[in-house]
mmCIF file of C-alpha atoms in Angstrom:
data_model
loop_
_atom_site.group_PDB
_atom_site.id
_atom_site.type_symbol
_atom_site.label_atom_id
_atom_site.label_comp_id
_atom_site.label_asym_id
_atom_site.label_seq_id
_atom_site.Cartn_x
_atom_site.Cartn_y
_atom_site.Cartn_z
ATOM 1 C CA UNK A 135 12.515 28.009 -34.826
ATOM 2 C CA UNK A 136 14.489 29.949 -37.310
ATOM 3 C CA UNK A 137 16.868 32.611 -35.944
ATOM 4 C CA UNK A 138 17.807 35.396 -38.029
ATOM 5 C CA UNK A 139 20.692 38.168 -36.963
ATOM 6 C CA UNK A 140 19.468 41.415 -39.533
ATOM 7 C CA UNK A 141 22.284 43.162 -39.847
ATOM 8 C CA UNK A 142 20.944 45.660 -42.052
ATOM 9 C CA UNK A 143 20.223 48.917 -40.731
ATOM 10 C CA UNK A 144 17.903 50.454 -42.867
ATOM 11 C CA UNK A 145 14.269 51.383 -41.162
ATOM 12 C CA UNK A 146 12.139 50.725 -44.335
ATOM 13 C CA UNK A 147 13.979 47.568 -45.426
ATOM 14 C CA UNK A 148 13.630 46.093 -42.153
ATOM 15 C CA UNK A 149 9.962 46.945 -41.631
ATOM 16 C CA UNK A 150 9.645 45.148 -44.749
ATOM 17 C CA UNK A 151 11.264 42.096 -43.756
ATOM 18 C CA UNK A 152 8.782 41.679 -41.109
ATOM 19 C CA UNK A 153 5.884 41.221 -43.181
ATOM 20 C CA UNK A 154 8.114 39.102 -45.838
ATOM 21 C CA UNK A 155 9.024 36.986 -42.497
ATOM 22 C CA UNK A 156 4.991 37.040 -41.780
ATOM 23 C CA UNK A 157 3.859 36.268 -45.281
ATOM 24 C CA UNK A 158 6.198 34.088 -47.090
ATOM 25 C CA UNK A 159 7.813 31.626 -44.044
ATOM 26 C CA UNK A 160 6.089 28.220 -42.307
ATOM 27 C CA UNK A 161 8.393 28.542 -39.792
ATOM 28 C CA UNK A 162 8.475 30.615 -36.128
ATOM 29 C CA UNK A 163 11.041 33.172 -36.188
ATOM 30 C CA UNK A 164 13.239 35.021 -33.768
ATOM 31 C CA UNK A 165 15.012 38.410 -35.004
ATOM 32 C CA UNK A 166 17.190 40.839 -33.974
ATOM 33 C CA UNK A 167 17.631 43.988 -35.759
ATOM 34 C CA UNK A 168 18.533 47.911 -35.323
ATOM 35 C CA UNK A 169 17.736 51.088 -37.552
ATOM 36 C CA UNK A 170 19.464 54.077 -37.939
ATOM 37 C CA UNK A 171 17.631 57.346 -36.580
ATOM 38 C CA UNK A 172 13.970 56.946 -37.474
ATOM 39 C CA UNK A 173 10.684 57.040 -36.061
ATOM 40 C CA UNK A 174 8.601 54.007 -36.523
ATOM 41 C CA UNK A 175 4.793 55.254 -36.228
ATOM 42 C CA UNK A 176 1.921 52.744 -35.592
ATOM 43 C CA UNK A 177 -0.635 51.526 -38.495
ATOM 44 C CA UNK A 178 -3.475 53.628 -37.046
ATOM 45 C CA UNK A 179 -1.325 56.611 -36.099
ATOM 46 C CA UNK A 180 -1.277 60.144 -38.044
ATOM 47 C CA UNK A 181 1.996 60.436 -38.740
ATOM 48 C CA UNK A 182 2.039 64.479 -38.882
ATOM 49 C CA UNK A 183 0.373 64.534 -35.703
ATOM 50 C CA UNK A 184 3.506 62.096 -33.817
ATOM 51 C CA UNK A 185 6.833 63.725 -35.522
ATOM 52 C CA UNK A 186 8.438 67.447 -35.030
ATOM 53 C CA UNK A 187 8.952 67.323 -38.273
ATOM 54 C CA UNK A 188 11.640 70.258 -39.209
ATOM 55 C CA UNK A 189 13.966 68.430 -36.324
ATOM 56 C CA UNK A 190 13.082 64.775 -38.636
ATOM 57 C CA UNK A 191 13.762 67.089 -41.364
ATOM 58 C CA UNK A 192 16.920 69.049 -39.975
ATOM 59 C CA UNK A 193 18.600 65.883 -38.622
ATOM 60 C CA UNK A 194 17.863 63.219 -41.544
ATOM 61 C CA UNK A 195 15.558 61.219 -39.231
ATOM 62 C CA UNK A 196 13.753 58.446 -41.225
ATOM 63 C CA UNK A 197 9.884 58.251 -40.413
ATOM 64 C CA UNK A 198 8.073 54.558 -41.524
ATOM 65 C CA UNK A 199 4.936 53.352 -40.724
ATOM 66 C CA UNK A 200 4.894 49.679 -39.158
ATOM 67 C CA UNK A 201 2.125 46.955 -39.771
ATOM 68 C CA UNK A 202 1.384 46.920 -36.286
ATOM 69 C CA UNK A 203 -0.652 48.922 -33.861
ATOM 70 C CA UNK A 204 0.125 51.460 -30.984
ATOM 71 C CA UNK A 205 2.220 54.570 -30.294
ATOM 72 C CA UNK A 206 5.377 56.294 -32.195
ATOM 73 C CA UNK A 207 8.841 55.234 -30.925
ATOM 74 C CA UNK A 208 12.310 56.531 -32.031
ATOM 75 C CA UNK A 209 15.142 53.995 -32.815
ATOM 76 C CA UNK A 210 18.721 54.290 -33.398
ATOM 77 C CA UNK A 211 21.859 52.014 -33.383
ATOM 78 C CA UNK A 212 21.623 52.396 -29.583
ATOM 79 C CA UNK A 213 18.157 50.261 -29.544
ATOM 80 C CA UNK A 214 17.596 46.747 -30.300
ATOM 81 C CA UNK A 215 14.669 45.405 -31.947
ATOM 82 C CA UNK A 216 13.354 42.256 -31.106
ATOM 83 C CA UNK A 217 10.768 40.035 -33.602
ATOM 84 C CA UNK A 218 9.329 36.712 -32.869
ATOM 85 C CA UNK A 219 7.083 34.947 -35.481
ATOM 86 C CA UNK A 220 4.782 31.956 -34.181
ATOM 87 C CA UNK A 221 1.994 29.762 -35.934
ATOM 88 C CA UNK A 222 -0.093 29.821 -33.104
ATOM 89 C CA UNK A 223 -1.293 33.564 -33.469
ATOM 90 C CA UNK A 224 -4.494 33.495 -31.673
ATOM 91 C CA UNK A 225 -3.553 31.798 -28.322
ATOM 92 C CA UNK A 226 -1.159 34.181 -27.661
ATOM 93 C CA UNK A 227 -2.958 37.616 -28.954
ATOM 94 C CA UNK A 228 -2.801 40.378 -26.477
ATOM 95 C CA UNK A 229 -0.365 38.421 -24.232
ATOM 96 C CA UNK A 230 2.510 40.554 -24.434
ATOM 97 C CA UNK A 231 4.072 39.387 -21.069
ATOM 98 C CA UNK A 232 4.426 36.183 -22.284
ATOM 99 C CA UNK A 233 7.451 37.503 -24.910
ATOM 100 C CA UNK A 234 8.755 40.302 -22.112
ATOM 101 C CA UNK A 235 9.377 37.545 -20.016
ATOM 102 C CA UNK A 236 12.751 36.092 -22.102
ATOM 103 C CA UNK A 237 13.969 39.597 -22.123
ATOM 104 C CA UNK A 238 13.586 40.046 -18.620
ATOM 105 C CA UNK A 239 15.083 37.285 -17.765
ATOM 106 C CA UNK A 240 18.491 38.077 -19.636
ATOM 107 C CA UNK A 241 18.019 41.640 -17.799
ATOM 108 C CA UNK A 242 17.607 39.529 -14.131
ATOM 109 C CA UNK A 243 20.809 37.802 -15.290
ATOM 110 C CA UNK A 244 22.897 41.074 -15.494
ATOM 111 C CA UNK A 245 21.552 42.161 -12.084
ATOM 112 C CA UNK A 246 18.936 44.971 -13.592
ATOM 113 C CA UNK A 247 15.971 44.562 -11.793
ATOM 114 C CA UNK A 248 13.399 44.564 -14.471
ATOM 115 C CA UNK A 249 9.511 43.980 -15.129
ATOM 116 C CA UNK A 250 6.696 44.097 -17.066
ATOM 117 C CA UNK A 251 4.424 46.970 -16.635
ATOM 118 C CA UNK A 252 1.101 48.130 -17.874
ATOM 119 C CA UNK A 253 -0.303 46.653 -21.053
ATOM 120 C CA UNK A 254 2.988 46.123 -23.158
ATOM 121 C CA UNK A 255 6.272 47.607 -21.510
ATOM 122 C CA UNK A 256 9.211 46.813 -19.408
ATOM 123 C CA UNK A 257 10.654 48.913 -16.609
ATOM 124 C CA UNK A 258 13.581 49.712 -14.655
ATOM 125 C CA UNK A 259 12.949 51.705 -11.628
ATOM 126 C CA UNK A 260 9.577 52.873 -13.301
ATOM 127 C CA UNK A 261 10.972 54.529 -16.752
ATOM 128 C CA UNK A 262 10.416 52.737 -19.672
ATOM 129 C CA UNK A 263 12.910 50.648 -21.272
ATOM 130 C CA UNK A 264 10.974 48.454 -23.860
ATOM 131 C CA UNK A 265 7.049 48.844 -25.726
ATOM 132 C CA UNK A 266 6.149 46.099 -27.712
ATOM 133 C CA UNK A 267 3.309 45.923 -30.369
ATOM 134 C CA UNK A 268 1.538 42.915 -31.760
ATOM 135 C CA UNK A 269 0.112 42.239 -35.516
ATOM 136 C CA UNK A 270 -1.736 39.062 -36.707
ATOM 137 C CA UNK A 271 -2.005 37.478 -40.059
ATOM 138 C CA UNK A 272 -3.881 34.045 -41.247
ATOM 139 C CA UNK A 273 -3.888 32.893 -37.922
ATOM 140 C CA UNK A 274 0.287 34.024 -37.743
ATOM 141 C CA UNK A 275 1.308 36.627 -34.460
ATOM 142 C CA UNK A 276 4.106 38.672 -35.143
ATOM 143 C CA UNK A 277 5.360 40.733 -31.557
ATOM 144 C CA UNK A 278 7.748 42.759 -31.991
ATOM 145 C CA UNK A 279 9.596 45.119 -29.229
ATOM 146 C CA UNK A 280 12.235 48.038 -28.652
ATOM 147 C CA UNK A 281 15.181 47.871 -26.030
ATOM 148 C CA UNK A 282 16.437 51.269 -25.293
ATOM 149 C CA UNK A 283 20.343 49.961 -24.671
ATOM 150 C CA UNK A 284 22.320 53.298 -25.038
ATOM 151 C CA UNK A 285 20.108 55.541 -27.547
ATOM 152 C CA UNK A 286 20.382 58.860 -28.097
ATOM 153 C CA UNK A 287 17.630 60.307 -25.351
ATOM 154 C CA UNK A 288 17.958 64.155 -27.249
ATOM 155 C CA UNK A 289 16.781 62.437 -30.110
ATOM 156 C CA UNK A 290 14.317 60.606 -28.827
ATOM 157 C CA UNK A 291 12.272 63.247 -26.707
ATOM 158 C CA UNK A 292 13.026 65.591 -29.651
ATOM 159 C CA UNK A 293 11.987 64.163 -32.730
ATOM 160 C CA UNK A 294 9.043 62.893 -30.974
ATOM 161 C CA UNK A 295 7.736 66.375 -29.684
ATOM 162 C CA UNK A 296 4.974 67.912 -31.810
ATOM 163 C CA UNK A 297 1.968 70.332 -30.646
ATOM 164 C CA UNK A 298 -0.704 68.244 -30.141
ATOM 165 C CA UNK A 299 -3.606 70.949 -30.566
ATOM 166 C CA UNK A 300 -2.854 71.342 -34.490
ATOM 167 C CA UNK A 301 -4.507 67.926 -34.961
ATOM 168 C CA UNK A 302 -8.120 66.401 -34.645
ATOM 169 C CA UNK A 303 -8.913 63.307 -35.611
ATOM 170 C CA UNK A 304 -9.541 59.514 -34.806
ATOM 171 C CA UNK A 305 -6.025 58.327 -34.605
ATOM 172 C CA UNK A 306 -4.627 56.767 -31.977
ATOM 173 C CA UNK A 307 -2.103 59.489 -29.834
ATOM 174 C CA UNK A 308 1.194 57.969 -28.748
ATOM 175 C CA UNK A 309 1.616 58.118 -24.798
ATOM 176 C CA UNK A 310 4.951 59.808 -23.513
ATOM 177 C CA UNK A 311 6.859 58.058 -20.683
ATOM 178 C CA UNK A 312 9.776 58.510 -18.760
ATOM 179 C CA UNK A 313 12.668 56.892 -20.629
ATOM 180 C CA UNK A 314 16.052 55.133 -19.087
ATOM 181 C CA UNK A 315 18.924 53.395 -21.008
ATOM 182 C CA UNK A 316 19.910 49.837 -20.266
ATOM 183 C CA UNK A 317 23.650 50.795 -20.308
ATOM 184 C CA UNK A 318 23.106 53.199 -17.069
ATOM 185 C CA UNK A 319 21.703 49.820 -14.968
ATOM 186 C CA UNK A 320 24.737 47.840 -15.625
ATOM 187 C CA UNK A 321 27.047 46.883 -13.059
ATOM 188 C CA UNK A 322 29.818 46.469 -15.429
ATOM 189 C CA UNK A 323 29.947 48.156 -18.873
ATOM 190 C CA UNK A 324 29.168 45.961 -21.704
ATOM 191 C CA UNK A 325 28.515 46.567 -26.000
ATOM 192 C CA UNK A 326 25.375 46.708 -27.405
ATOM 193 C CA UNK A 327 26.614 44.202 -29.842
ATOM 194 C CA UNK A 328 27.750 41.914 -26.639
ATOM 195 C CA UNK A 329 23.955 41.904 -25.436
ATOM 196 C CA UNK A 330 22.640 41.254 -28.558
ATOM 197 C CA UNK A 331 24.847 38.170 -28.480
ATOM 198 C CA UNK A 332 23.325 37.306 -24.885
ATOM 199 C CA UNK A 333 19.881 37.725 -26.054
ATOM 200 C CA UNK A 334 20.314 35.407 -28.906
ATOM 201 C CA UNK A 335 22.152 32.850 -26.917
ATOM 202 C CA UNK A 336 19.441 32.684 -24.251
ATOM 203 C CA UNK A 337 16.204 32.696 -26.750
ATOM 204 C CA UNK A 338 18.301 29.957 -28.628
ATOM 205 C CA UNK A 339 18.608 27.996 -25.607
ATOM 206 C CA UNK A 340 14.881 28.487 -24.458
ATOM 207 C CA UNK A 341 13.048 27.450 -27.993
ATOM 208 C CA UNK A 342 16.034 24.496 -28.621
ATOM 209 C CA UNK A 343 17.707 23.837 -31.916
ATOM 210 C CA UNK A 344 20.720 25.634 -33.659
ATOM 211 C CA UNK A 345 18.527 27.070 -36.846
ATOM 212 C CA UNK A 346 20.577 30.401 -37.962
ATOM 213 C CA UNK A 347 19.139 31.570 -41.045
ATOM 214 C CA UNK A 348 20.779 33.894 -43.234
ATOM 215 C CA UNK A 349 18.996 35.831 -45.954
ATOM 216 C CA UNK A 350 19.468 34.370 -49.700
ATOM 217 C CA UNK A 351 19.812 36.147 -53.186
ATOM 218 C CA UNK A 352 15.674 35.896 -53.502
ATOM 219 C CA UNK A 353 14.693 36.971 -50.259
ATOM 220 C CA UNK A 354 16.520 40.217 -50.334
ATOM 221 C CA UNK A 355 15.600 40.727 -53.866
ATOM 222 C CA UNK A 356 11.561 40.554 -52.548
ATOM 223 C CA UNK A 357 12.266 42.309 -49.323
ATOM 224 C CA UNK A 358 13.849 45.104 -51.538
ATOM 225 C CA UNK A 359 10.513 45.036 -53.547
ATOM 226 C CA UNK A 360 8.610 45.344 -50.869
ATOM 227 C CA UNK A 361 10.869 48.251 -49.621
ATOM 228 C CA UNK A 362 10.629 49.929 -53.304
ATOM 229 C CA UNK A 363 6.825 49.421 -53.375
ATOM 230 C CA UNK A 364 5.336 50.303 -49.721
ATOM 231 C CA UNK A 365 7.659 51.046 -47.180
ATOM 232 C CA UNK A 366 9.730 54.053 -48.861
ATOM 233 C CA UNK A 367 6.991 55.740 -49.568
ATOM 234 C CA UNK A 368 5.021 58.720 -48.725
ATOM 235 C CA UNK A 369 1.620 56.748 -49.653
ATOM 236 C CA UNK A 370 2.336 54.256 -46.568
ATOM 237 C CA UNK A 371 4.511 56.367 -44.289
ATOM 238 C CA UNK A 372 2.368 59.231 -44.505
ATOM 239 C CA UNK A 373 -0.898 58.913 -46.729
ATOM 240 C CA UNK A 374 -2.146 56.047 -44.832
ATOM 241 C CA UNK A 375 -2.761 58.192 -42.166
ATOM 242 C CA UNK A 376 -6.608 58.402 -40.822
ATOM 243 C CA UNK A 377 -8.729 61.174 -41.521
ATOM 244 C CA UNK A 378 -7.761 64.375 -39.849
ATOM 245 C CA UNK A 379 -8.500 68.223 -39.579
ATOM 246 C CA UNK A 380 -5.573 70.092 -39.110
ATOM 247 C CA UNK A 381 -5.553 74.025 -37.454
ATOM 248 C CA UNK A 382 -2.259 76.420 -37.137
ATOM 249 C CA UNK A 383 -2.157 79.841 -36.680
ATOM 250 C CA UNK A 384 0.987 82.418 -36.599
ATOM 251 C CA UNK A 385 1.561 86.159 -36.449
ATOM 252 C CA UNK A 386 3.812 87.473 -39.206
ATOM 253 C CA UNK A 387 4.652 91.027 -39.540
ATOM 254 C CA UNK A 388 1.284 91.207 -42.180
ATOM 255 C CA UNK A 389 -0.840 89.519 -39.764
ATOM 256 C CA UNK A 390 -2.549 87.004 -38.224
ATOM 257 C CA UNK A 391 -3.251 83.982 -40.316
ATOM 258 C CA UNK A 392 -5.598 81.034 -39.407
ATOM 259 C CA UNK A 393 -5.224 77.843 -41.333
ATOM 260 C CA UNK A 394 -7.863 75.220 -41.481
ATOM 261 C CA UNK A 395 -7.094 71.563 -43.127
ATOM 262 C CA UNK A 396 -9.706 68.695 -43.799
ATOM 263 C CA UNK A 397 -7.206 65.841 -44.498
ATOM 264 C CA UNK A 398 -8.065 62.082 -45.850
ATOM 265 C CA UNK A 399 -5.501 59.530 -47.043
ATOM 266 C CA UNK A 400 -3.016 62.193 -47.031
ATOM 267 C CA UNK A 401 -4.657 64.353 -49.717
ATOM 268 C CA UNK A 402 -5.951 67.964 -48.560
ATOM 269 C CA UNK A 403 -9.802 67.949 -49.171
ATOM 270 C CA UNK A 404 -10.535 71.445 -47.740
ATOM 271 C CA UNK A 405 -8.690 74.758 -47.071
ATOM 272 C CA UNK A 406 -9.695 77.719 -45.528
ATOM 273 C CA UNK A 407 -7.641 80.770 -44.818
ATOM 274 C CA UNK A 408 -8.640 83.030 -41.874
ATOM 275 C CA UNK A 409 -6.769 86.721 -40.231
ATOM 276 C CA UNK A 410 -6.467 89.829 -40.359
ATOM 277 C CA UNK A 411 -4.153 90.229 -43.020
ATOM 278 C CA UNK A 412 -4.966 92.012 -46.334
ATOM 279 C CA UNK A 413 -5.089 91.107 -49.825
ATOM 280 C CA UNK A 414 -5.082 92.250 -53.350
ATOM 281 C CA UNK A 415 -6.628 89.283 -54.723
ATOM 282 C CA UNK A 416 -9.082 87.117 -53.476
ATOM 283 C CA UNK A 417 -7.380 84.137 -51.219
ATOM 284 C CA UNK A 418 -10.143 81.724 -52.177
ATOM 285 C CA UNK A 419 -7.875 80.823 -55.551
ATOM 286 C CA UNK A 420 -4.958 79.450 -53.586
ATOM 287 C CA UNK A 421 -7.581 77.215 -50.932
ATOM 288 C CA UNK A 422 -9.173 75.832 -54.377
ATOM 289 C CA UNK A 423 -5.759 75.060 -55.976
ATOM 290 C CA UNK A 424 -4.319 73.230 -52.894
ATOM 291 C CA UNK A 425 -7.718 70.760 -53.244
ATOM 292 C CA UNK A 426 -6.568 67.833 -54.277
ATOM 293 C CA UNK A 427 -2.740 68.011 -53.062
ATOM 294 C CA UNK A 428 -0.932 65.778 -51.067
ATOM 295 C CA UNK A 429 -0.106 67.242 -47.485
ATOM 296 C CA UNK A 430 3.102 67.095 -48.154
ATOM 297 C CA UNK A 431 5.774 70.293 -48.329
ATOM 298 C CA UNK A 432 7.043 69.345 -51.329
ATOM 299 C CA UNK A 433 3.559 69.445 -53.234
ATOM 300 C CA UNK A 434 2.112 72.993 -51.205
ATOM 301 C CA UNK A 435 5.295 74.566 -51.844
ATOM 302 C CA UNK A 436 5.062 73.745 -55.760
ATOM 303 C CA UNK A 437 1.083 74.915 -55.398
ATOM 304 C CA UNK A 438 2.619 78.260 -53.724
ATOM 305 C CA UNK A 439 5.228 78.992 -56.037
ATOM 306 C CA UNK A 440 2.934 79.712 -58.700
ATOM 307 C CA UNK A 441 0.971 82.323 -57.321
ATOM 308 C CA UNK A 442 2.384 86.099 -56.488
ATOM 309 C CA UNK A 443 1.705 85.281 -52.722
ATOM 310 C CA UNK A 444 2.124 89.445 -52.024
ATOM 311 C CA UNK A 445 -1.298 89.633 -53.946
ATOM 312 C CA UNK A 446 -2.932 87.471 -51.408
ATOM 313 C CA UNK A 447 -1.253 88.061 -48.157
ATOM 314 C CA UNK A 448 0.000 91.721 -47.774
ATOM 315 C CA UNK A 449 3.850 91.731 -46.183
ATOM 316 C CA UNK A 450 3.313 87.714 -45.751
ATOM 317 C CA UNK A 451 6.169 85.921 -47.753
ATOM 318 C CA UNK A 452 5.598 82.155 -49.179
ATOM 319 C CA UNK A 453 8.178 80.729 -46.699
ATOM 320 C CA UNK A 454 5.730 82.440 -43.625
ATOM 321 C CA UNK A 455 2.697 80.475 -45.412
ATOM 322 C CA UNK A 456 4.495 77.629 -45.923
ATOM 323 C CA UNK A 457 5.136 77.300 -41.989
ATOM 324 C CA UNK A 458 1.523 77.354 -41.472
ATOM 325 C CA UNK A 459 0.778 73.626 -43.096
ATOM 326 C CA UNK A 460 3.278 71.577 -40.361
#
């Protein structure tokens, strides 16, 4: 087994060094690794529909979309990641236990009375301390897992916190749970970087052999590829998103304005404007101009911007519309 320390802390580089791990090494792998602030949303997951997004937006929280399955989580330098890589993929499909168990064992060792729980977490005292997530390739498992250590919990339950009722669709919803921090189990205070070290020791001495692998010149160079060409962008992040409707309605001091959304890949298929606002001009010109758009501020703001929104909605300014979309 080859063990790999990533000390690079950037959510879409190291998303993509999983699936460069996956694709491109014979061997089984055990990593270690921690992002700054992001959200890390599951391959079947809306992404709008899991993110507040003016707090992501407001506090420069990073949102990437992970080759696995399951619900949204939020990382930050205070959680460690955790990646094993094994040939046998099928055998061990499903059984996420069997890779908790390592981690609970280190946990046992520092006196925290942990377990597994559920389908794919570990507990302390009943709050949630780790989720893991499983992918498989050509007959290749890749498990991966969280370990809340001493993150930010304002962040978490923040950033995470969206209105559910604004989205329909066939997405899978991420389940909230009641959270704890490794740190506050402790008997004696201890780094994150000192339990990372622990961690490592004891998978090293459980799979046998010595085999630290640091990345070369050419692996970084196609990780960064990777990085350039999927996991930075909005296509993967946020246009690989199922099909969804979307619904929002506010009161502005011109009225009440209903907005309807038919949503697939990411690109806006249908719009429909409903209230009792008034109008000069007939709103049916902006729904057909934002056909075809990305749902994406960015793109409806450059969409609004060239109509004389007053026309349309009476006392309603382009910011107020603009609200209505996330």
């Amino acid at each position: 087994m080859l063990y790999i320390y990533n000390k690079s802390t950037n959510p879409y580089f190291n998303l993509a060094t999983e699936e460069y791990l996956l694709k491109n090494f014979d061997e089984d792998i055990f990593m270690l690794w921690r992002n700054a602030p992001c959200i890390v949303v599951g391959k079947n997951q809306n992404t709008l529909s899991e993110i507040n997004l003016n707090y992501v937006k407001d506090n420069n929280i990073i949102v990437v979309r992970r080759l696995s399955g399951g619900g949204a989580v939020f990382h930050d330098l205070g959680n460690l990641n955790f990646t094993f890589i094994l040939k046998d993929g099928s055998e061990n499909f499903s059984d996420f236990k069997k890779f908790t168990i390592p981690i609970i064992d280190v946990l046992k060792g520092l006196s925290i009375d942990a377990k597994f729980e559920g389908r794919n977490d570990i507990t302390i005292d009943g709050k949630k301390i780790s989720g893991n997530a499983q992918y498989s390739y050509k007959g290749k498992l890749l498990h991966h897992g969280t370990l809340l250590f001493s993150s930010n919990m304002v962040d978490l339950s923040a950033a995470l916190n969206v209105k559910p009722s604004k989205f329909e669709g066939k997405s899978v919803k991420s389940v909230k749970s009641r959270v704890t921090n490794i740190e506050e189990h402790l008997i004696k205070p201890m780094s994150i970087e000192d339990f990372i070290d622990l961690i490592m020791k004891h998978i090293i001495k459980q799979y046998g052999g010595n085999n630290l692998y640091e990345f070369n010149e050419s692996d970084i160079k196609s990780i960064e590829k990777l990085t350039e060409e999927k996991y930075s962008t909005w296509e993967w992040n946020f246009g690989a998103s199922p099909k969804y409707s979307f619904k929002n309605e506010k009161k502005f001091d011109g009225g009440n304005v209903e907005l309807f959304l038919n949503v697939e890949r990411g690109i806006i298929k249908d719009v429909y404007f409903y209230g009792d606002f008034f109008s000069k001009n007939d709103v049916s010109e902006i729904e057909k101009a934002l056909i075809g758009i990305r749902h994406k501020e960015d793109d409806i703001k450059g969409v609004l911007e060239s109509f004389k929104i007053e026309d349309y909605f009476s006392n309603i300014s382009e910011k107020n519309l603009l609200e209505l979309f996330f």
